[in-house]
Amino acid sequence: MEKEDQKKNFGKVVAKTWADEGYKQRLKSDPAAVLKEEGVEIPHGVEVRVVENTEKVFHMVLPHKPASDGLTDEQLDGLAGGSSVPLISGDGTGGFF
């Protein structure tokens, strides 16, 4: 599945959690199953944990450190242009730019 399709499917999951408390609770209790149902591919052996930001708590997720045995130019480009920086607004909500 293409990266853009993954992002779109993930965005739909987030929107559903805002609209449906029961769906959000299902996602929190069995994230891999819910994400799979929505077309978000989770690699075999990867554990998914769902945490929720609040007005007073913002979770900052550190990306996995790449192997230090040398990266290709393509991998370096992906790291430089493909990462997001967390942004916390005055009302305590967060996002990425």
mmCIF file with all atom_site columns, C-alpha atoms in Angstrom:
data_model
loop_
_atom_site.group_PDB
_atom_site.id
_atom_site.type_symbol
_atom_site.label_atom_id
_atom_site.label_alt_id
_atom_site.label_comp_id
_atom_site.label_asym_id
_atom_site.label_entity_id
_atom_site.label_seq_id
_atom_site.pdbx_PDB_ins_code
_atom_site.Cartn_x
_atom_site.Cartn_y
_atom_site.Cartn_z
_atom_site.occupancy
_atom_site.B_iso_or_equiv
_atom_site.pdbx_formal_charge
_atom_site.auth_seq_id
_atom_site.auth_comp_id
_atom_site.auth_asym_id
_atom_site.auth_atom_id
_atom_site.pdbx_PDB_model_num
ATOM 1  C CA . MET A 1 1  ? 0.000   0.000  0.000  1.00 0.00 ? 1  MET A CA 1
ATOM 2  C CA . GLU A 1 2  ? 1.239   3.485  -0.852 1.00 0.00 ? 2  GLU A CA 1
ATOM 3  C CA . LYS A 1 3  ? 2.372   5.824  1.918  1.00 0.00 ? 3  LYS A CA 1
ATOM 4  C CA . GLU A 1 4  ? -0.294  8.397  0.983  1.00 0.00 ? 4  GLU A CA 1
ATOM 5  C CA . ASP A 1 5  ? -3.036  5.745  1.190  1.00 0.00 ? 5  ASP A CA 1
ATOM 6  C CA . GLN A 1 6  ? -1.751  4.750  4.626  1.00 0.00 ? 6  GLN A CA 1
ATOM 7  C CA . LYS A 1 7  ? -1.895  8.391  5.773  1.00 0.00 ? 7  LYS A CA 1
ATOM 8  C CA . LYS A 1 8  ? -5.430  8.797  4.414  1.00 0.00 ? 8  LYS A CA 1
ATOM 9  C CA . ASN A 1 9  ? -6.642  5.615  6.124  1.00 0.00 ? 9  ASN A CA 1
ATOM 10 C CA . PHE A 1 10 ? -4.984  6.637  9.379  1.00 0.00 ? 10 PHE A CA 1
ATOM 11 C CA . GLY A 1 11 ? -6.659  10.054 9.168  1.00 0.00 ? 11 GLY A CA 1
ATOM 12 C CA . LYS A 1 12 ? -10.041 8.366  8.779  1.00 0.00 ? 12 LYS A CA 1
ATOM 13 C CA . VAL A 1 13 ? -9.381  6.349  11.933 1.00 0.00 ? 13 VAL A CA 1
ATOM 14 C CA . VAL A 1 14 ? -8.574  9.510  13.893 1.00 0.00 ? 14 VAL A CA 1
ATOM 15 C CA . ALA A 1 15 ? -11.725 11.235 12.612 1.00 0.00 ? 15 ALA A CA 1
ATOM 16 C CA . LYS A 1 16 ? -13.837 8.232  13.636 1.00 0.00 ? 16 LYS A CA 1
ATOM 17 C CA . THR A 1 17 ? -12.398 8.322  17.171 1.00 0.00 ? 17 THR A CA 1
ATOM 18 C CA . TRP A 1 18 ? -13.509 11.950 17.500 1.00 0.00 ? 18 TRP A CA 1
ATOM 19 C CA . ALA A 1 19 ? -17.043 11.089 16.378 1.00 0.00 ? 19 ALA A CA 1
ATOM 20 C CA . ASP A 1 20 ? -17.586 7.742  18.134 1.00 0.00 ? 20 ASP A CA 1
ATOM 21 C CA . GLU A 1 21 ? -16.493 7.062  21.718 1.00 0.00 ? 21 GLU A CA 1
ATOM 22 C CA . GLY A 1 22 ? -17.139 3.307  21.365 1.00 0.00 ? 22 GLY A CA 1
ATOM 23 C CA . TYR A 1 23 ? -14.907 3.150  18.296 1.00 0.00 ? 23 TYR A CA 1
ATOM 24 C CA . LYS A 1 24 ? -12.181 5.030  20.180 1.00 0.00 ? 24 LYS A CA 1
ATOM 25 C CA . GLN A 1 25 ? -12.378 2.537  23.047 1.00 0.00 ? 25 GLN A CA 1
ATOM 26 C CA . ARG A 1 26 ? -12.126 -0.378 20.574 1.00 0.00 ? 26 ARG A CA 1
ATOM 27 C CA . LEU A 1 27 ? -9.062  1.251  19.019 1.00 0.00 ? 27 LEU A CA 1
ATOM 28 C CA . LYS A 1 28 ? -7.459  1.659  22.442 1.00 0.00 ? 28 LYS A CA 1
ATOM 29 C CA . SER A 1 29 ? -8.170  -1.945 23.446 1.00 0.00 ? 29 SER A CA 1
ATOM 30 C CA . ASP A 1 30 ? -7.245  -3.660 20.149 1.00 0.00 ? 30 ASP A CA 1
ATOM 31 C CA . PRO A 1 31 ? -5.452  -1.161 17.910 1.00 0.00 ? 31 PRO A CA 1
ATOM 32 C CA . ALA A 1 32 ? -3.931  -3.655 15.478 1.00 0.00 ? 32 ALA A CA 1
ATOM 33 C CA . ALA A 1 33 ? -7.308  -5.217 14.655 1.00 0.00 ? 33 ALA A CA 1
ATOM 34 C CA . VAL A 1 34 ? -9.084  -1.878 14.212 1.00 0.00 ? 34 VAL A CA 1
ATOM 35 C CA . LEU A 1 35 ? -6.289  -0.450 12.066 1.00 0.00 ? 35 LEU A CA 1
ATOM 36 C CA . LYS A 1 36 ? -6.279  -3.580 9.911  1.00 0.00 ? 36 LYS A CA 1
ATOM 37 C CA . GLU A 1 37 ? -10.059 -3.270 9.419  1.00 0.00 ? 37 GLU A CA 1
ATOM 38 C CA . GLU A 1 38 ? -9.496  0.287  8.189  1.00 0.00 ? 38 GLU A CA 1
ATOM 39 C CA . GLY A 1 39 ? -6.769  -0.673 5.727  1.00 0.00 ? 39 GLY A CA 1
ATOM 40 C CA . VAL A 1 40 ? -3.783  0.489  7.764  1.00 0.00 ? 40 VAL A CA 1
ATOM 41 C CA . GLU A 1 41 ? -1.011  -2.071 7.349  1.00 0.00 ? 41 GLU A CA 1
ATOM 42 C CA . ILE A 1 42 ? 0.879   -3.032 10.491 1.00 0.00 ? 42 ILE A CA 1
ATOM 43 C CA . PRO A 1 43 ? 4.073   -5.039 9.897  1.00 0.00 ? 43 PRO A CA 1
ATOM 44 C CA . HIS A 1 44 ? 4.158   -8.514 11.439 1.00 0.00 ? 44 HIS A CA 1
ATOM 45 C CA . GLY A 1 45 ? 5.589   -8.464 14.934 1.00 0.00 ? 45 GLY A CA 1
ATOM 46 C CA . VAL A 1 46 ? 4.945   -4.750 15.507 1.00 0.00 ? 46 VAL A CA 1
ATOM 47 C CA . GLU A 1 47 ? 2.996   -3.810 18.636 1.00 0.00 ? 47 GLU A CA 1
ATOM 48 C CA . VAL A 1 48 ? 0.693   -0.782 18.401 1.00 0.00 ? 48 VAL A CA 1
ATOM 49 C CA . ARG A 1 49 ? -0.045  1.340  21.469 1.00 0.00 ? 49 ARG A CA 1
ATOM 50 C CA . VAL A 1 50 ? -2.662  4.078  21.433 1.00 0.00 ? 50 VAL A CA 1
ATOM 51 C CA . VAL A 1 51 ? -2.300  7.090  23.716 1.00 0.00 ? 51 VAL A CA 1
ATOM 52 C CA . GLU A 1 52 ? -4.503  10.148 23.702 1.00 0.00 ? 52 GLU A CA 1
ATOM 53 C CA . ASN A 1 53 ? -3.465  13.761 24.139 1.00 0.00 ? 53 ASN A CA 1
ATOM 54 C CA . THR A 1 54 ? -5.562  15.870 26.492 1.00 0.00 ? 54 THR A CA 1
ATOM 55 C CA . GLU A 1 55 ? -5.793  19.567 27.201 1.00 0.00 ? 55 GLU A CA 1
ATOM 56 C CA . LYS A 1 56 ? -2.995  19.175 29.746 1.00 0.00 ? 56 LYS A CA 1
ATOM 57 C CA . VAL A 1 57 ? -0.919  16.276 28.402 1.00 0.00 ? 57 VAL A CA 1
ATOM 58 C CA . PHE A 1 58 ? 0.841   16.113 25.038 1.00 0.00 ? 58 PHE A CA 1
ATOM 59 C CA . HIS A 1 59 ? 2.617   12.881 24.059 1.00 0.00 ? 59 HIS A CA 1
ATOM 60 C CA . MET A 1 60 ? 5.809   13.367 22.088 1.00 0.00 ? 60 MET A CA 1
ATOM 61 C CA . VAL A 1 61 ? 6.742   10.241 20.152 1.00 0.00 ? 61 VAL A CA 1
ATOM 62 C CA . LEU A 1 62 ? 10.381  9.813  19.238 1.00 0.00 ? 62 LEU A CA 1
ATOM 63 C CA . PRO A 1 63 ? 10.936  8.080  15.895 1.00 0.00 ? 63 PRO A CA 1
ATOM 64 C CA . HIS A 1 64 ? 12.888  4.840  15.748 1.00 0.00 ? 64 HIS A CA 1
ATOM 65 C CA . LYS A 1 65 ? 16.615  5.523  15.342 1.00 0.00 ? 65 LYS A CA 1
ATOM 66 C CA . PRO A 1 66 ? 17.856  4.268  11.957 1.00 0.00 ? 66 PRO A CA 1
ATOM 67 C CA . ALA A 1 67 ? 20.708  1.781  11.784 1.00 0.00 ? 67 ALA A CA 1
ATOM 68 C CA . SER A 1 68 ? 24.050  3.547  12.048 1.00 0.00 ? 68 SER A CA 1
ATOM 69 C CA . ASP A 1 69 ? 25.776  1.357  9.477  1.00 0.00 ? 69 ASP A CA 1
ATOM 70 C CA . GLY A 1 70 ? 25.243  3.905  6.717  1.00 0.00 ? 70 GLY A CA 1
ATOM 71 C CA . LEU A 1 71 ? 22.142  5.157  4.983  1.00 0.00 ? 71 LEU A CA 1
ATOM 72 C CA . THR A 1 72 ? 21.497  5.449  1.274  1.00 0.00 ? 72 THR A CA 1
ATOM 73 C CA . ASP A 1 73 ? 20.867  8.875  -0.260 1.00 0.00 ? 73 ASP A CA 1
ATOM 74 C CA . GLU A 1 74 ? 17.195  7.917  -0.618 1.00 0.00 ? 74 GLU A CA 1
ATOM 75 C CA . GLN A 1 75 ? 16.937  7.023  3.063  1.00 0.00 ? 75 GLN A CA 1
ATOM 76 C CA . LEU A 1 76 ? 18.616  10.279 4.078  1.00 0.00 ? 76 LEU A CA 1
ATOM 77 C CA . ASP A 1 77 ? 16.197  12.245 1.897  1.00 0.00 ? 77 ASP A CA 1
ATOM 78 C CA . GLY A 1 78 ? 13.290  10.476 3.562  1.00 0.00 ? 78 GLY A CA 1
ATOM 79 C CA . LEU A 1 79 ? 14.575  11.355 7.003  1.00 0.00 ? 79 LEU A CA 1
ATOM 80 C CA . ALA A 1 80 ? 15.246  14.973 6.128  1.00 0.00 ? 80 ALA A CA 1
ATOM 81 C CA . GLY A 1 81 ? 11.985  15.609 4.319  1.00 0.00 ? 81 GLY A CA 1
ATOM 82 C CA . GLY A 1 82 ? 9.690   13.025 5.787  1.00 0.00 ? 82 GLY A CA 1
ATOM 83 C CA . SER A 1 83 ? 9.693   13.827 9.455  1.00 0.00 ? 83 SER A CA 1
ATOM 84 C CA . SER A 1 84 ? 7.306   16.051 11.369 1.00 0.00 ? 84 SER A CA 1
ATOM 85 C CA . VAL A 1 85 ? 7.933   18.377 14.269 1.00 0.00 ? 85 VAL A CA 1
ATOM 86 C CA . PRO A 1 86 ? 5.383   18.422 17.100 1.00 0.00 ? 86 PRO A CA 1
ATOM 87 C CA . LEU A 1 87 ? 3.573   21.685 17.674 1.00 0.00 ? 87 LEU A CA 1
ATOM 88 C CA . ILE A 1 88 ? 1.540   22.485 20.780 1.00 0.00 ? 88 ILE A CA 1
ATOM 89 C CA . SER A 1 89 ? -0.977  25.305 20.481 1.00 0.00 ? 89 SER A CA 1
ATOM 90 C CA . GLY A 1 90 ? -2.059  27.654 23.242 1.00 0.00 ? 90 GLY A CA 1
ATOM 91 C CA . ASP A 1 91 ? -5.187  25.619 23.978 1.00 0.00 ? 91 ASP A CA 1
ATOM 92 C CA . GLY A 1 92 ? -3.120  22.510 24.673 1.00 0.00 ? 92 GLY A CA 1
ATOM 93 C CA . THR A 1 93 ? -3.957  20.721 21.460 1.00 0.00 ? 93 THR A CA 1
ATOM 94 C CA . GLY A 1 94 ? -1.123  19.353 19.419 1.00 0.00 ? 94 GLY A CA 1
ATOM 95 C CA . GLY A 1 95 ? -0.326  18.639 15.848 1.00 0.00 ? 95 GLY A CA 1
ATOM 96 C CA . PHE A 1 96 ? 2.583   18.381 13.474 1.00 0.00 ? 96 PHE A CA 1
ATOM 97 C CA . PHE A 1 97 ? 4.112   20.597 10.824 1.00 0.00 ? 97 PHE A CA 1
#
